[in-house]
């Protein structure tokens, strides 16, 4: 099975580079694409850069050129659910773009105009695999991930997003990966460790805890992949 693992930032990708020791690296569309082997799987590791355009263009590139069987997107997130603490992990049930807002058409936040696309459900089998992993000091919960091209660091914004979309955490890539995967009928999963609370303390917390978040999310992804059978059929939503 060929699996793509995407992270926005260097600190996140370093975790995979250290543990998976890539055999081959190529430059594609301004990024370095690393090929590695992990527990019988072919991994394609890429640092996408931050935000939805980086994440979506990279996802399409990997689907087209590497024919990946699934895409995993990992890294940190700001907590929206008050029950989540720094270091806890959210395994996405679905992702939505919180910055898609077209009020004059009467659409709810996240609804992409002239389509029925809003919530991008993750692969149930990948999700189950991630939820079966345990971390010594942190909880792993399934939940909704909100994505937008904004670092959320304001309590009122955080409150509004939680109210309107019932999200558990917020980040900047997951739903973009989800939309591209849905359009190509490729299973995907987003795994995010909490680095901050998406409020006025986020600038400080993000810097202090992103390394820990990178360690937690990569641990879940690599454990999940270790447990995945090489020939296992992955369920995409609707299949
Ligand atoms: N990634 C980590 N923390 C975040 C936040 N508060 N907003 C958006 N993306 C994040």
Coordinates of C-alpha atoms and ligand atoms in Angstrom, one line a residue:
X1 CA 0.0 0.0 0.0
X2 CA 1.3 3.5 -0.8
X3 CA 0.3 6.1 1.8
X4 CA 1.0 9.8 1.8
X5 CA 1.8 11.6 5.0
X6 CA 1.5 15.3 4.9
X7 CA 2.5 17.9 7.5
X8 CA 2.5 21.7 7.1
X9 CA 5.6 22.4 9.2
X10 CA 9.2 21.3 9.4
X11 CA 9.0 20.4 13.1
X12 CA 6.2 18.0 12.2
X13 CA 7.9 16.4 9.2
X14 CA 11.2 16.0 11.2
X15 CA 9.4 13.4 13.3
X16 CA 8.8 11.2 10.3
X17 CA 12.2 11.8 8.7
X18 CA 13.9 10.7 11.9
X19 CA 11.9 7.5 12.4
X20 CA 11.3 6.5 8.7
X21 CA 14.7 7.3 7.2
X22 CA 13.6 8.1 3.6
X23 CA 15.6 6.3 0.8
X24 CA 14.9 8.7 -2.0
X25 CA 13.9 12.4 -2.3
X26 CA 12.7 14.4 -5.3
X27 CA 11.8 18.1 -5.9
X28 CA 8.2 18.6 -7.1
X29 CA 6.3 21.8 -7.4
X30 CA 8.6 23.6 -4.9
X31 CA 8.5 20.8 -2.3
X32 CA 10.6 17.9 -1.4
X33 CA 8.9 14.5 -1.8
X34 CA 10.5 11.8 0.3
X35 CA 9.9 8.1 -0.3
X36 CA 10.3 5.8 2.7
X37 CA 9.3 2.3 3.8
X38 CA 7.5 1.7 7.1
X39 CA 6.3 -1.7 8.3
X40 CA 5.7 -3.1 4.8
X41 CA 4.1 0.1 3.4
X42 CA 5.5 2.6 0.9
X43 CA 5.3 6.1 2.5
X44 CA 5.4 9.4 0.6
X45 CA 6.3 12.1 3.1
X46 CA 5.9 15.8 2.2
X47 CA 6.1 19.1 4.1
X48 CA 3.3 20.9 2.3
X49 CA 3.7 24.4 3.8
X50 CA 0.9 26.1 5.7
X51 CA -2.6 26.7 4.5
X52 CA -5.3 25.3 2.2
X53 CA -3.7 26.0 -1.2
X54 CA -0.4 24.3 -0.1
X55 CA -2.3 21.3 1.2
X56 CA -4.7 20.9 -1.7
X57 CA -2.1 21.3 -4.5
X58 CA 0.2 18.9 -2.7
X59 CA -2.6 16.3 -2.3
X60 CA -3.6 16.5 -6.0
X61 CA 0.1 16.1 -7.0
X62 CA 0.5 13.0 -4.9
X63 CA -2.7 11.4 -6.1
X64 CA -1.7 12.1 -9.8
X65 CA 2.0 11.2 -9.7
X66 CA 2.3 8.7 -6.9
X67 CA -1.1 7.0 -7.1
X68 CA -1.4 7.0 -3.3
X69 CA -4.0 4.7 -1.7
X70 CA -4.7 7.1 1.1
X71 CA -3.6 10.5 2.5
X72 CA -2.9 11.2 6.2
X73 CA -2.6 14.8 7.3
X74 CA -1.0 15.4 10.7
X75 CA 0.3 18.1 13.0
X76 CA -1.0 20.6 15.6
X77 CA -4.4 22.3 16.2
X78 CA -6.0 24.8 18.4
X79 CA -8.6 23.3 20.8
X80 CA -12.3 24.5 20.4
X81 CA -13.7 21.8 22.7
X82 CA -13.1 22.9 26.3
X83 CA -12.5 19.3 27.4
X84 CA -9.3 19.1 25.3
X85 CA -5.9 19.8 26.9
X86 CA -2.6 20.5 25.3
X87 CA -1.1 17.3 24.0
X88 CA -4.5 15.6 23.5
X89 CA -5.2 14.2 20.1
X90 CA -8.2 14.6 17.8
X91 CA -8.8 11.9 15.2
X92 CA -11.1 13.6 12.6
X93 CA -14.5 12.1 11.9
X94 CA -14.9 14.9 9.4
X95 CA -13.4 18.2 8.4
X96 CA -15.0 21.5 7.1
X97 CA -13.6 24.8 5.8
X98 CA -14.8 27.3 8.4
X99 CA -13.7 30.2 6.2
X100 CA -16.1 29.4 3.3
X101 CA -18.9 31.9 4.0
X102 CA -21.4 32.9 1.4
X103 CA -24.3 34.5 3.3
X104 CA -26.2 36.1 0.4
X105 CA -27.0 32.6 -1.0
X106 CA -28.3 31.6 2.4
X107 CA -25.6 28.9 2.8
X108 CA -24.4 27.7 6.2
X109 CA -20.7 28.3 7.0
X110 CA -18.5 25.8 5.2
X111 CA -21.0 25.0 2.4
X112 CA -19.2 25.3 -1.0
X113 CA -21.5 27.2 -3.3
X114 CA -23.3 25.2 -6.1
X115 CA -22.3 21.9 -4.7
X116 CA -23.5 19.7 -1.8
X117 CA -20.0 19.7 -0.3
X118 CA -19.6 20.8 3.3
X119 CA -18.4 18.1 5.7
X120 CA -15.6 15.8 4.3
X121 CA -15.9 12.5 6.2
X122 CA -12.7 10.6 6.9
X123 CA -12.0 7.0 6.2
X124 CA -13.8 4.8 8.9
X125 CA -11.1 2.1 8.8
X126 CA -8.2 4.6 9.2
X127 CA -10.1 6.3 11.9
X128 CA -10.7 3.1 13.8
X129 CA -7.0 2.3 13.5
X130 CA -6.0 5.7 15.0
X131 CA -8.5 5.5 17.8
X132 CA -7.1 2.1 18.9
X133 CA -3.7 3.7 19.7
X134 CA -3.0 4.9 23.2
X135 CA -0.7 7.6 24.5
X136 CA 0.7 7.5 28.0
X137 CA -0.4 10.9 29.2
X138 CA -3.0 12.2 26.8
X139 CA -6.4 11.3 25.6
X140 CA -7.2 10.5 21.9
X141 CA -10.8 11.5 20.9
X142 CA -12.7 11.4 17.6
X143 CA -14.1 14.8 16.6
X144 CA -14.7 17.4 14.0
X145 CA -11.8 19.4 12.6
X146 CA -12.3 22.9 11.3
X147 CA -9.9 24.3 8.6
X148 CA -9.3 27.8 7.4
X149 CA -6.5 30.1 6.2
X150 CA -6.4 31.9 9.6
X151 CA -4.6 31.2 12.8
X152 CA -7.4 31.5 15.3
X153 CA -6.2 33.4 18.4
X154 CA -9.3 35.3 19.6
X155 CA -11.8 34.0 22.1
X156 CA -14.8 35.5 20.3
X157 CA -13.8 33.9 17.0
X158 CA -13.2 30.6 18.7
X159 CA -16.6 30.8 20.3
X160 CA -18.3 31.6 17.0
X161 CA -16.7 28.6 15.2
X162 CA -17.6 26.2 18.0
X163 CA -21.2 27.5 18.0
X164 CA -21.7 27.4 14.2
X165 CA -19.9 24.2 13.3
X166 CA -19.6 22.2 16.5
X167 CA -15.9 21.7 15.9
X168 CA -13.4 20.2 18.3
X169 CA -10.3 21.8 17.0
X170 CA -9.1 24.2 14.4
X171 CA -6.1 24.1 12.0
X172 CA -5.2 25.2 8.5
X173 CA -5.0 22.2 6.1
X174 CA -7.3 19.2 6.9
X175 CA -10.5 20.0 5.0
X176 CA -8.5 21.1 2.0
X177 CA -6.9 17.7 1.9
X178 CA -10.4 16.2 2.5
X179 CA -12.0 18.0 -0.4
X180 CA -9.3 17.0 -2.9
X181 CA -9.5 13.4 -1.6
X182 CA -13.3 13.4 -1.9
X183 CA -13.1 14.7 -5.5
X184 CA -10.7 11.9 -6.3
X185 CA -12.4 9.2 -4.3
X186 CA -9.3 8.6 -2.2
X187 CA -9.6 7.7 1.6
X188 CA -8.0 10.2 4.0
X189 CA -7.5 10.9 7.7
X190 CA -6.6 13.9 9.7
X191 CA -4.8 13.5 13.1
X192 CA -4.1 16.6 15.1
X193 CA -2.5 17.1 18.5
X194 CA -3.6 20.2 20.5
X195 CA -0.9 22.9 20.8
X196 CA -3.0 25.8 22.1
X197 CA -6.6 26.9 22.9
X198 CA -7.3 29.1 19.9
X199 CA -7.5 32.2 22.1
X200 CA -5.4 35.1 23.3
X201 CA -2.8 32.7 24.7
X202 CA -2.3 30.9 21.4
X203 CA 0.8 32.8 20.1
X204 CA 2.8 31.8 23.2
X205 CA 1.3 28.3 23.6
X206 CA 1.8 27.4 20.0
X207 CA 5.5 28.1 20.2
X208 CA 5.9 26.3 23.4
X209 CA 3.9 23.2 22.6
X210 CA 4.1 22.6 18.8
X211 CA 7.1 20.2 19.2
X212 CA 5.1 18.1 21.7
X213 CA 2.1 18.2 19.4
X214 CA 4.2 17.0 16.5
X215 CA 5.5 14.1 18.6
X216 CA 2.0 13.0 19.6
X217 CA 0.4 13.2 16.2
X218 CA 3.3 11.4 14.5
X219 CA 3.2 8.7 17.1
X220 CA -0.4 8.0 16.4
X221 CA 0.1 8.0 12.6
X222 CA 3.1 5.6 12.7
X223 CA 1.4 3.3 15.2
X224 CA -1.7 3.3 13.1
X225 CA 0.3 2.4 10.0
X226 CA 2.2 -0.3 11.8
X227 CA -1.2 -2.0 12.6
X228 CA -2.5 -1.7 9.1
X229 CA -2.2 -4.9 7.0
X230 CA -0.3 -4.3 3.7
X231 CA -3.2 -5.5 1.6
X232 CA -6.0 -4.1 3.8
X233 CA -8.9 -2.5 1.9
X234 CA -9.4 1.0 3.2
X235 CA -12.9 2.3 3.3
X236 CA -13.6 5.7 1.9
X237 CA -16.8 7.4 2.9
X238 CA -19.7 6.3 0.8
X239 CA -18.0 3.0 -0.2
Ligands
LIG1 N1 -2.8 25.2 14.4 C1 -2.4 25.1 15.7 N2 -3.1 26.1 16.4 C2 -3.9 26.7 15.6 C3 -4.8 27.8 15.7 N3 -5.0 28.3 16.9 N4 -5.5 28.2 14.6 C4 -5.2 27.6 13.4 N5 -4.4 26.6 13.2 C5 -3.7 26.2 14.3

